[in-house]
Tab-separated table of C-alpha atoms and ligand atoms in Angstrom:
chain	number	residue	atom	x	y	z
A	1	UNK	CA	0.000	0.000	0.000
A	2	UNK	CA	1.338	3.403	-0.831
A	3	UNK	CA	1.789	6.144	1.721
A	4	UNK	CA	1.973	9.902	1.410
A	5	UNK	CA	5.020	11.656	2.828
A	6	UNK	CA	4.267	15.392	2.977
A	7	UNK	CA	6.620	17.731	4.783
A	8	UNK	CA	5.764	20.821	6.839
A	9	UNK	CA	5.092	23.999	4.957
A	10	UNK	CA	8.214	26.002	4.181
A	11	UNK	CA	10.463	22.923	4.440
A	12	UNK	CA	13.945	23.698	3.063
A	13	UNK	CA	14.734	21.627	0.007
A	14	UNK	CA	18.167	22.061	-1.440
A	15	UNK	CA	21.760	20.940	-1.458
A	16	UNK	CA	25.070	21.680	0.188
A	17	UNK	CA	28.514	22.445	-1.221
A	18	UNK	CA	31.755	24.053	-0.128
A	19	UNK	CA	34.061	26.673	-1.638
A	20	UNK	CA	37.139	24.514	-2.225
A	21	UNK	CA	35.059	21.753	-3.747
A	22	UNK	CA	33.262	23.799	-6.394
A	23	UNK	CA	34.744	27.250	-6.938
A	24	UNK	CA	37.986	26.586	-8.806
A	25	UNK	CA	39.775	29.866	-9.638
A	26	UNK	CA	42.179	28.819	-6.892
A	27	UNK	CA	44.687	31.548	-7.608
A	28	UNK	CA	42.539	34.068	-9.411
A	29	UNK	CA	41.489	37.574	-8.446
A	30	UNK	CA	43.767	37.847	-5.448
A	31	UNK	CA	42.723	34.700	-3.590
A	32	UNK	CA	45.265	33.583	-0.999
A	33	UNK	CA	46.493	30.031	-0.560
A	34	UNK	CA	44.708	27.603	1.711
A	35	UNK	CA	45.924	24.306	3.142
A	36	UNK	CA	44.571	22.367	0.141
A	37	UNK	CA	46.333	24.532	-2.436
A	38	UNK	CA	49.520	24.194	-0.441
A	39	UNK	CA	49.314	20.468	0.194
A	40	UNK	CA	48.606	19.773	-3.459
A	41	UNK	CA	51.648	21.787	-4.495
A	42	UNK	CA	53.750	19.787	-2.062
A	43	UNK	CA	52.390	16.295	-2.595
A	44	UNK	CA	50.166	16.012	-5.691
A	45	UNK	CA	50.321	12.248	-5.611
A	46	UNK	CA	48.383	12.059	-2.389
A	47	UNK	CA	45.292	13.103	-4.342
A	48	UNK	CA	43.202	10.604	-6.304
A	49	UNK	CA	44.462	10.548	-9.912
A	50	UNK	CA	46.733	13.460	-8.990
A	51	UNK	CA	43.881	15.990	-9.226
A	52	UNK	CA	43.953	19.035	-6.949
A	53	UNK	CA	41.319	21.608	-6.043
A	54	UNK	CA	42.345	23.786	-8.980
A	55	UNK	CA	40.235	21.431	-11.114
A	56	UNK	CA	36.626	21.847	-10.048
A	57	UNK	CA	33.252	22.601	-11.500
A	58	UNK	CA	34.305	26.240	-11.815
A	59	UNK	CA	31.399	27.702	-9.861
A	60	UNK	CA	33.433	30.903	-9.598
A	61	UNK	CA	32.741	31.636	-13.248
A	62	UNK	CA	29.573	29.634	-13.770
A	63	UNK	CA	27.511	30.482	-10.696
A	64	UNK	CA	24.733	32.048	-12.761
A	65	UNK	CA	24.195	28.947	-14.857
A	66	UNK	CA	24.413	26.746	-11.765
A	67	UNK	CA	21.958	28.758	-9.720
A	68	UNK	CA	19.536	28.623	-12.634
A	69	UNK	CA	19.886	24.869	-12.571
A	70	UNK	CA	19.280	24.797	-8.814
A	71	UNK	CA	16.070	26.620	-9.357
A	72	UNK	CA	15.140	24.154	-12.041
A	73	UNK	CA	15.747	21.343	-9.551
A	74	UNK	CA	13.257	22.808	-7.113
A	75	UNK	CA	15.759	24.301	-4.634
A	76	UNK	CA	14.379	26.834	-2.194
A	77	UNK	CA	17.664	26.885	-0.231
A	78	UNK	CA	21.345	26.220	-0.861
A	79	UNK	CA	24.395	25.927	1.410
A	80	UNK	CA	27.736	27.189	0.152
A	81	UNK	CA	30.834	28.219	2.043
A	82	UNK	CA	32.798	31.434	1.982
A	83	UNK	CA	36.480	30.922	1.397
A	84	UNK	CA	38.441	32.657	4.144
A	85	UNK	CA	41.560	32.796	1.981
A	86	UNK	CA	39.601	34.349	-0.892
A	87	UNK	CA	37.902	36.984	1.250
A	88	UNK	CA	40.913	37.858	3.402
A	89	UNK	CA	44.069	36.534	1.727
A	90	UNK	CA	46.490	35.406	4.417
A	91	UNK	CA	43.647	35.173	6.948
A	92	UNK	CA	44.000	38.639	8.441
A	93	UNK	CA	44.245	42.175	7.099
A	94	UNK	CA	42.790	43.639	3.964
A	95	UNK	CA	39.533	42.414	2.471
A	96	UNK	CA	39.735	41.320	-1.174
A	97	UNK	CA	37.189	43.407	-3.059
A	98	UNK	CA	36.983	40.900	-5.908
A	99	UNK	CA	35.874	38.259	-3.420
A	100	UNK	CA	33.272	40.588	-1.956
A	101	UNK	CA	31.953	41.131	-5.452
A	102	UNK	CA	31.819	37.398	-6.127
A	103	UNK	CA	29.960	36.473	-2.929
A	104	UNK	CA	27.612	39.429	-3.364
A	105	UNK	CA	26.810	38.202	-6.858
A	106	UNK	CA	26.185	34.652	-5.654
A	107	UNK	CA	23.942	35.774	-2.796
A	108	UNK	CA	21.976	38.185	-4.980
A	109	UNK	CA	21.572	35.624	-7.721
A	110	UNK	CA	20.277	33.059	-5.230
A	111	UNK	CA	17.779	35.493	-3.763
A	112	UNK	CA	16.578	36.591	-7.184
A	113	UNK	CA	15.858	32.947	-7.913
A	114	UNK	CA	13.926	32.445	-4.695
A	115	UNK	CA	16.711	30.412	-3.057
A	116	UNK	CA	17.592	31.067	0.585
A	117	UNK	CA	21.389	31.285	1.011
A	118	UNK	CA	22.957	29.305	3.876
A	119	UNK	CA	26.537	30.494	4.324
A	120	UNK	CA	29.209	28.405	6.050
A	121	UNK	CA	32.224	30.304	7.346
A	122	UNK	CA	34.656	27.389	7.503
A	123	UNK	CA	34.527	24.213	5.478
A	124	UNK	CA	38.013	22.700	5.950
A	125	UNK	CA	39.904	25.533	4.213
A	126	UNK	CA	42.329	27.187	6.601
A	127	UNK	CA	44.518	29.861	4.967
A	128	UNK	CA	48.032	28.401	4.918
A	129	UNK	CA	49.454	31.367	6.822
A	130	UNK	CA	47.026	30.622	9.665
A	131	UNK	CA	47.888	26.916	9.631
A	132	UNK	CA	51.592	27.748	9.693
A	133	UNK	CA	51.139	29.439	13.053
A	134	UNK	CA	49.239	26.473	14.466
A	135	UNK	CA	45.700	26.971	13.159
A	136	UNK	CA	43.137	26.855	15.956
A	137	UNK	CA	45.769	25.650	18.412
A	138	UNK	CA	46.831	29.276	18.415
A	139	UNK	CA	44.549	31.780	20.142
A	140	UNK	CA	45.580	34.482	17.702
A	141	UNK	CA	44.023	32.416	14.918
A	142	UNK	CA	40.848	32.053	16.962
A	143	UNK	CA	40.707	35.870	17.062
A	144	UNK	CA	41.529	36.256	13.359
A	145	UNK	CA	38.669	33.858	12.658
A	146	UNK	CA	36.304	35.952	14.778
A	147	UNK	CA	37.355	39.054	12.800
A	148	UNK	CA	36.792	37.233	9.528
A	149	UNK	CA	33.354	36.089	10.734
A	150	UNK	CA	32.441	39.630	11.738
A	151	UNK	CA	33.530	40.896	8.334
A	152	UNK	CA	31.242	38.350	6.670
A	153	UNK	CA	28.268	39.304	8.839
A	154	UNK	CA	28.832	42.996	8.071
A	155	UNK	CA	29.257	42.466	4.361
A	156	UNK	CA	26.514	39.939	3.704
A	157	UNK	CA	24.314	39.890	6.808
A	158	UNK	CA	21.697	42.165	5.279
A	159	UNK	CA	20.788	39.283	2.934
A	160	UNK	CA	22.127	36.051	4.434
A	161	UNK	CA	19.779	34.973	7.216
A	162	UNK	CA	21.235	31.534	7.856
A	163	UNK	CA	24.824	31.305	9.027
A	164	UNK	CA	26.944	28.274	9.905
A	165	UNK	CA	30.198	28.727	11.815
A	166	UNK	CA	31.828	25.370	11.025
A	167	UNK	CA	31.144	22.400	8.827
A	168	UNK	CA	32.070	19.104	10.508
A	169	UNK	CA	34.693	20.589	12.843
A	170	UNK	CA	35.849	17.152	13.969
A	171	UNK	CA	37.034	16.220	10.488
A	172	UNK	CA	40.132	18.489	10.338
A	173	UNK	CA	40.977	17.261	13.855
A	174	UNK	CA	40.801	13.588	12.924
A	175	UNK	CA	42.175	14.051	9.413
A	176	UNK	CA	44.884	16.585	10.160
A	177	UNK	CA	46.155	15.398	13.529
A	178	UNK	CA	45.372	11.680	13.848
A	179	UNK	CA	44.531	9.765	10.701
A	180	UNK	CA	46.442	11.473	7.881
A	181	UNK	CA	43.755	12.623	5.494
A	182	UNK	CA	43.948	16.393	5.991
A	183	UNK	CA	46.825	18.820	6.263
A	184	UNK	CA	49.052	19.149	8.386
A	185	UNK	CA	49.006	15.358	8.102
A	186	UNK	CA	50.567	14.570	11.468
A	187	UNK	CA	49.717	12.191	14.309
A	188	UNK	CA	49.623	13.927	17.661
A	189	UNK	CA	46.702	13.463	20.030
A	190	UNK	CA	47.600	16.365	22.270
A	191	UNK	CA	47.647	18.782	19.362
A	192	UNK	CA	44.444	17.236	18.007
A	193	UNK	CA	42.683	18.015	21.277
A	194	UNK	CA	44.078	21.550	21.346
A	195	UNK	CA	43.011	22.208	17.746
A	196	UNK	CA	39.526	20.817	18.432
A	197	UNK	CA	39.216	22.938	21.557
A	198	UNK	CA	40.334	26.040	19.637
A	199	UNK	CA	37.673	25.290	17.024
A	200	UNK	CA	34.983	25.282	19.710
A	201	UNK	CA	36.306	28.637	20.939
A	202	UNK	CA	36.399	30.035	17.399
A	203	UNK	CA	32.795	28.995	16.834
A	204	UNK	CA	31.717	30.596	20.119
A	205	UNK	CA	33.625	33.791	19.320
A	206	UNK	CA	31.944	34.006	15.896
A	207	UNK	CA	28.546	33.582	17.565
A	208	UNK	CA	29.457	36.286	20.061
A	209	UNK	CA	30.306	38.699	17.235
A	210	UNK	CA	27.119	37.739	15.429
A	211	UNK	CA	24.957	38.473	18.437
A	212	UNK	CA	26.592	41.874	18.960
A	213	UNK	CA	25.428	42.936	15.509
A	214	UNK	CA	21.799	42.130	16.304
A	215	UNK	CA	20.907	41.232	12.729
A	216	UNK	CA	17.159	40.900	12.427
A	217	UNK	CA	15.670	37.473	11.644
A	218	UNK	CA	19.067	35.886	11.149
A	219	UNK	CA	20.292	32.740	12.912
A	220	UNK	CA	23.674	31.179	13.421
A	221	UNK	CA	24.377	27.504	13.841
A	222	UNK	CA	26.919	24.765	13.290
A	223	UNK	CA	26.934	21.691	11.052
A	224	UNK	CA	28.078	18.458	12.687
A	225	UNK	CA	28.655	15.046	11.154
A	226	UNK	CA	26.860	12.895	13.662
A	227	UNK	CA	26.762	9.125	13.684
A	228	UNK	CA	24.513	7.099	15.919
A	229	UNK	CA	26.755	4.668	17.788
A	230	UNK	CA	25.484	1.108	18.108
A	231	UNK	CA	27.232	-1.347	20.442
A	232	UNK	CA	27.737	-4.935	19.250
A	233	UNK	CA	25.854	-6.300	22.257
A	234	UNK	CA	24.533	-5.388	25.670
A	235	UNK	CA	27.670	-6.707	27.299
A	236	UNK	CA	28.994	-3.969	29.617
A	237	UNK	CA	32.325	-3.875	27.769
A	238	UNK	CA	30.582	-3.237	24.431
A	239	UNK	CA	28.301	-0.648	26.012
A	240	UNK	CA	31.285	1.147	27.506
A	241	UNK	CA	33.080	1.103	24.154
A	242	UNK	CA	30.014	2.660	22.484
A	243	UNK	CA	29.739	5.324	25.159
A	244	UNK	CA	33.357	6.330	24.638
A	245	UNK	CA	33.053	6.363	20.838
A	246	UNK	CA	29.981	8.590	21.202
A	247	UNK	CA	31.872	10.938	23.519
A	248	UNK	CA	34.705	11.425	21.058
A	249	UNK	CA	32.767	11.421	17.786
A	250	UNK	CA	29.509	13.139	18.654
A	251	UNK	CA	29.467	14.773	22.036
A	252	UNK	CA	32.896	16.439	21.776
A	253	UNK	CA	31.334	19.103	19.530
A	254	UNK	CA	27.606	18.587	20.052
A	255	UNK	CA	27.592	19.271	23.788
A	256	UNK	CA	29.637	22.481	23.813
A	257	UNK	CA	27.824	23.780	20.707
A	258	UNK	CA	24.274	23.129	21.890
A	259	UNK	CA	24.509	22.840	25.682
A	260	UNK	CA	27.432	25.172	26.180
A	261	UNK	CA	29.554	22.694	28.104
A	262	UNK	CA	31.766	19.687	27.580
A	263	UNK	CA	30.509	16.307	28.769
A	264	UNK	CA	32.135	15.660	32.140
A	265	UNK	CA	32.838	12.046	31.118
A	266	UNK	CA	34.988	13.307	28.234
A	267	UNK	CA	36.848	15.683	30.492
A	268	UNK	CA	37.542	12.814	32.893
A	269	UNK	CA	38.949	10.545	30.180
A	270	UNK	CA	41.199	13.272	28.803
A	271	UNK	CA	42.376	14.169	32.292
A	272	UNK	CA	43.132	10.538	33.124
A	273	UNK	CA	45.414	10.331	30.080
A	274	UNK	CA	46.921	13.745	30.673
A	275	UNK	CA	45.487	15.107	27.453
A	276	UNK	CA	43.295	17.976	28.569
A	277	UNK	CA	43.832	21.041	26.368
A	278	UNK	CA	45.292	24.213	27.799
A	279	UNK	CA	42.349	26.399	28.705
A	280	UNK	CA	41.345	29.516	30.635
A	281	UNK	CA	38.440	29.739	33.042
A	282	UNK	CA	36.846	32.532	30.993
A	283	UNK	CA	36.740	30.240	27.923
A	284	UNK	CA	34.137	28.142	29.661
A	285	UNK	CA	31.935	31.174	30.078
A	286	UNK	CA	32.376	32.143	26.452
A	287	UNK	CA	31.269	28.653	25.403
A	288	UNK	CA	28.352	28.694	27.835
A	289	UNK	CA	27.105	32.088	26.613
A	290	UNK	CA	27.417	31.429	22.912
A	291	UNK	CA	25.587	28.277	21.991
A	292	UNK	CA	24.159	27.746	18.523
A	293	UNK	CA	20.686	28.874	17.519
A	294	UNK	CA	20.082	25.907	15.235
A	295	UNK	CA	21.887	22.762	14.190
A	296	UNK	CA	22.828	21.140	10.884
A	297	UNK	CA	23.094	17.362	10.911
A	298	UNK	CA	25.226	15.620	8.316
A	299	UNK	CA	24.407	11.957	8.263
A	300	UNK	CA	26.100	9.361	6.115
A	301	UNK	CA	26.592	6.221	8.168
A	302	UNK	CA	26.332	4.779	11.675
A	303	UNK	CA	29.240	3.805	13.871
A	304	UNK	CA	29.185	0.180	15.016
A	305	UNK	CA	31.433	-0.421	17.941
A	306	UNK	CA	32.685	-3.311	20.075
A	307	UNK	CA	34.970	-3.648	23.063
A	308	UNK	CA	38.661	-3.555	22.266
A	309	UNK	CA	39.962	-7.016	21.519
A	310	UNK	CA	43.644	-6.339	22.063
A	311	UNK	CA	45.105	-3.907	24.525
A	312	UNK	CA	46.570	-0.903	22.694
A	313	UNK	CA	50.327	-0.560	22.678
A	314	UNK	CA	50.958	1.654	25.726
A	315	UNK	CA	53.964	3.198	23.951
A	316	UNK	CA	52.008	3.793	20.743
A	317	UNK	CA	50.210	6.982	19.801
A	318	UNK	CA	47.133	7.690	21.847
A	319	UNK	CA	43.979	7.972	19.723
A	320	UNK	CA	40.257	7.594	20.429
A	321	UNK	CA	40.573	4.067	19.025
A	322	UNK	CA	42.379	3.088	22.207
A	323	UNK	CA	38.969	2.584	23.720
A	324	UNK	CA	36.964	0.690	21.151
A	325	UNK	CA	37.054	-1.198	17.873
A	326	UNK	CA	34.842	-0.309	14.958
A	327	UNK	CA	33.414	-3.229	13.035
A	328	UNK	CA	31.204	-4.017	10.079
A	329	UNK	CA	28.127	-5.841	11.186
A	330	UNK	CA	27.703	-8.994	9.111
A	331	UNK	CA	24.798	-8.841	6.702
A	332	UNK	CA	24.536	-5.055	6.703
A	333	UNK	CA	24.061	-3.230	3.410
A	334	UNK	CA	27.148	-1.356	2.300
A	335	UNK	CA	27.707	1.271	-0.331
A	336	UNK	CA	30.315	-0.777	-2.238
A	337	UNK	CA	31.979	2.334	-3.641
A	338	UNK	CA	32.543	4.399	-0.546
A	339	UNK	CA	32.663	1.417	1.837
A	340	UNK	CA	30.087	3.047	4.111
A	341	UNK	CA	27.146	1.203	5.606
A	342	UNK	CA	23.697	2.268	4.427
A	343	UNK	CA	21.429	2.430	7.432
A	344	UNK	CA	18.523	4.786	6.898
A	345	UNK	CA	17.050	4.468	10.377
A	346	UNK	CA	20.226	6.047	11.745
A	347	UNK	CA	18.971	9.466	10.644
A	348	UNK	CA	15.805	8.972	12.714
A	349	UNK	CA	17.732	7.804	15.762
A	350	UNK	CA	19.868	10.952	15.591
A	351	UNK	CA	16.884	13.278	15.246
A	352	UNK	CA	15.077	11.610	18.144
A	353	UNK	CA	18.144	11.963	20.283
A	354	UNK	CA	18.417	15.663	19.468
A	355	UNK	CA	14.792	16.019	20.513
A	356	UNK	CA	15.172	14.069	23.741
A	357	UNK	CA	18.630	15.103	24.893
A	358	UNK	CA	19.313	18.458	23.231
A	359	UNK	CA	16.126	20.387	23.950
A	360	UNK	CA	14.573	19.698	20.535
A	361	UNK	CA	16.705	22.480	19.078
A	362	UNK	CA	15.723	23.562	15.567
A	363	UNK	CA	17.679	21.456	13.125
A	364	UNK	CA	17.890	20.367	9.515
A	365	UNK	CA	19.588	17.631	7.572
A	366	UNK	CA	22.490	19.594	6.185
A	367	UNK	CA	24.100	16.713	4.243
A	368	UNK	CA	23.047	13.223	3.250
A	369	UNK	CA	23.953	11.502	0.034
A	370	UNK	CA	25.547	8.622	-1.782
A	371	UNK	CA	28.969	8.645	-3.412
A	372	UNK	CA	29.437	6.301	-6.354
A	373	UNK	CA	32.488	5.580	-8.489
A	374	UNK	CA	32.328	5.281	-12.272
A	375	UNK	CA	28.758	6.426	-12.754
A	376	UNK	CA	29.212	6.754	-16.532
A	377	UNK	CA	28.389	3.081	-16.817
A	378	UNK	CA	24.823	3.849	-15.766
A	379	UNK	CA	24.237	6.265	-18.659
A	380	UNK	CA	21.185	5.455	-20.780
A	381	UNK	CA	19.547	7.897	-23.165
A	382	UNK	CA	22.220	10.425	-22.284
A	383	UNK	CA	21.349	10.467	-18.577
A	384	UNK	CA	22.890	8.773	-15.544
A	385	UNK	CA	20.151	6.451	-14.321
A	386	UNK	CA	21.064	6.625	-10.645
A	387	UNK	CA	18.115	4.748	-9.181
A	388	UNK	CA	20.332	3.708	-6.255
A	389	UNK	CA	20.661	7.391	-5.252
A	390	UNK	CA	16.908	7.974	-5.533
A	391	UNK	CA	16.353	4.959	-3.302
A	392	UNK	CA	18.980	6.180	-0.853
A	393	UNK	CA	17.495	9.670	-0.514
A	394	UNK	CA	13.905	8.458	-0.475
A	395	UNK	CA	14.455	5.907	2.287
A	396	UNK	CA	16.263	8.476	4.428
A	397	UNK	CA	13.489	10.999	3.837
A	398	UNK	CA	10.901	8.510	5.064
A	399	UNK	CA	12.719	8.309	8.386
A	400	UNK	CA	13.053	12.097	8.551
A	401	UNK	CA	9.321	12.310	7.959
A	402	UNK	CA	8.634	9.867	10.785
A	403	UNK	CA	10.849	11.907	13.121
A	404	UNK	CA	8.874	15.041	12.255
A	405	UNK	CA	5.587	13.221	12.851
A	406	UNK	CA	6.925	12.355	16.293
A	407	UNK	CA	7.652	15.963	17.136
A	408	UNK	CA	11.281	16.475	16.045
A	409	UNK	CA	12.009	20.066	15.102
A	410	UNK	CA	13.377	19.400	11.602
A	411	UNK	CA	13.193	22.255	9.122
A	412	UNK	CA	14.776	20.927	5.971
A	413	UNK	CA	16.799	18.466	3.954
A	414	UNK	CA	19.891	19.291	1.932
A	415	UNK	CA	21.355	16.602	-0.221
A	416	UNK	CA	25.090	16.240	-0.652
A	417	UNK	CA	25.468	17.512	-3.271
A	418	UNK	CA	24.270	19.709	-6.090
A	419	UNK	CA	26.772	18.694	-8.779
A	420	UNK	CA	29.642	16.228	-8.759
A	421	UNK	CA	32.451	17.946	-6.945
A	422	UNK	CA	36.094	17.673	-5.993
A	423	UNK	CA	36.426	15.967	-2.659
A	424	UNK	CA	39.681	16.398	-0.716
A	425	UNK	CA	42.066	13.452	-1.072
A	426	UNK	CA	39.417	11.525	-3.007
A	427	UNK	CA	39.218	14.272	-5.645
A	428	UNK	CA	36.672	13.064	-8.228
A	429	UNK	CA	36.628	9.411	-7.192
A	430	UNK	CA	33.134	9.294	-5.726
A	431	UNK	CA	30.401	11.270	-7.423
A	432	UNK	CA	27.573	12.575	-5.250
A	433	UNK	CA	25.780	15.112	-7.443
A	434	UNK	CA	22.201	15.433	-8.595
A	435	UNK	CA	23.924	16.898	-11.633
A	436	UNK	CA	26.802	15.208	-13.464
A	437	UNK	CA	29.765	17.140	-14.667
A	438	UNK	CA	32.090	16.501	-17.553
A	439	UNK	CA	35.419	17.789	-16.351
A	440	UNK	CA	36.770	18.317	-19.873
A	441	UNK	CA	33.892	20.342	-21.264
A	442	UNK	CA	32.385	21.548	-17.958
A	443	UNK	CA	29.018	20.433	-19.318
A	444	UNK	CA	26.354	19.915	-16.631
A	445	UNK	CA	23.778	17.141	-17.141
A	446	UNK	CA	20.953	16.498	-14.717
A	447	UNK	CA	20.905	12.906	-13.444
A	448	UNK	CA	17.728	10.905	-12.991
A	449	UNK	CA	17.955	11.667	-9.270
A	450	UNK	CA	17.959	15.401	-10.078
A	451	UNK	CA	14.630	15.123	-11.880
A	452	UNK	CA	13.263	13.018	-9.037
A	453	UNK	CA	14.460	15.505	-6.424
A	454	UNK	CA	12.792	18.337	-8.338
A	455	UNK	CA	9.442	16.540	-8.133
A	456	UNK	CA	9.842	15.925	-4.412
A	457	UNK	CA	10.874	19.504	-3.667
A	458	UNK	CA	8.139	21.034	-5.784
A	459	UNK	CA	5.466	18.799	-4.227
A	460	UNK	CA	6.931	19.164	-0.745
A	461	UNK	CA	7.004	15.381	-0.461
A	462	UNK	CA	6.191	12.196	-2.327
A	463	UNK	CA	4.004	9.145	-2.362
A	464	UNK	CA	5.562	5.694	-2.093
B	501	LIG	C1	31.277	15.465	4.248
B	501	LIG	C2	31.890	16.783	3.887
B	501	LIG	O1	32.111	14.889	5.188
B	501	LIG	O2	31.194	14.463	3.317
B	501	LIG	C3	32.067	17.007	2.393
B	501	LIG	O3	31.236	17.878	4.485
B	501	LIG	C4	32.446	15.714	1.707
B	501	LIG	O4	32.993	18.037	2.207
B	501	LIG	C5	31.323	14.699	1.926
B	501	LIG	O5	32.740	15.865	0.357
B	501	LIG	C6	31.518	13.352	1.226
B	501	LIG	O6	32.697	12.732	1.604
B	501	LIG	P1	33.685	12.067	0.547
B	501	LIG	O7	34.968	11.912	1.257
B	501	LIG	O8	33.087	10.746	0.154
B	501	LIG	O9	33.730	13.004	-0.593
């Protein structure tokens, strides 16, 4: 029997992107260098097929065409990020007028097309000069970030009503300081903790600046990549492992951002291993007073966890994985391309938890999507027939719908992503877009999922 899935009036339908992944024009019009430009120059072979962020979908020059296409796909909202190194080359000092012009054009074009702009201030792209002095480990950088944020609010705050301080702040911590998939590509738990702590401070400082400006009807939030953590069994050792994984992966940013304080259990673990960050008493007040006004949830996959089977090497590097093992649950469905489990109910479990444990704060699904390698083989009649992606989005949406029916305060759904984009070390390996891109000709072609998404957005739901 079919069922109708209608979403609340005014639901945000759209997609998310980030500056580095779509803009291109990496050294045009006075843009400074960020960590990705630098790392690629240093080690091009670390990137899939040797492709760096210079090769993208060229949104910098084609934003008009792309925004038109967004409108065609039923978008009423769109998340992009502002590039710090484009707006303020070097991270501090003079504002680049060409960048102001570009972001003004993008924002105006979106609004003219009836698309609400969601602007992220930081999506993994630290200016290299800031990274060279320690990034968010350094309090000066925290302050430079607050200045940059203030500049953005002043320049664009008359039109941008939805701000995001950070996208997935835990990713540069894990990638850059523990697991070698972001720059500075080192392994050092103490520095990881300090960088993560500095990010929380930077987010709070940006919120503080935002509130001072008293911009009418605007809100500021954060986007977190949350994963529900499922223990292998109810055995106390598995339960403990899951609790610790949740502390590191979810609560380390969720609690300070929404509740204004760190979980005491996390503080205890870090203290026990002598890995508390350096902090000042007044920081805790800053965090307490500057919580987010709404929350973006990026959901891709759950975290399945079991008790550690072998004791970690006490002389080895300390990482969160000292406390638990991740595992793939036999029989679970996997996305064979990205190696991530597909578990749609996870999105519902997260939303319910936000309702029950985080005061039902206003939230939206800020990223959800399916990355697939070699999609050309699914082309028929000139279109990528990505039924797997339609299925993926639809099944997740059903769970989002159920969460809303049960009182969760969910305002929208943004798919990752609008068009196939460059993705960090993976470059163009996995394609996520509703729109395919030919990197040689820059031609955009809507995929089957794009047409499907348009229908859903325009009807504010679907029947299945
Ligand atoms: C999210 C990020 O983690 O996942 C995006 O916000 C990223 O920037 C996306 O591209 C998909 O991840 P990946 O590594 O498969 O491209």
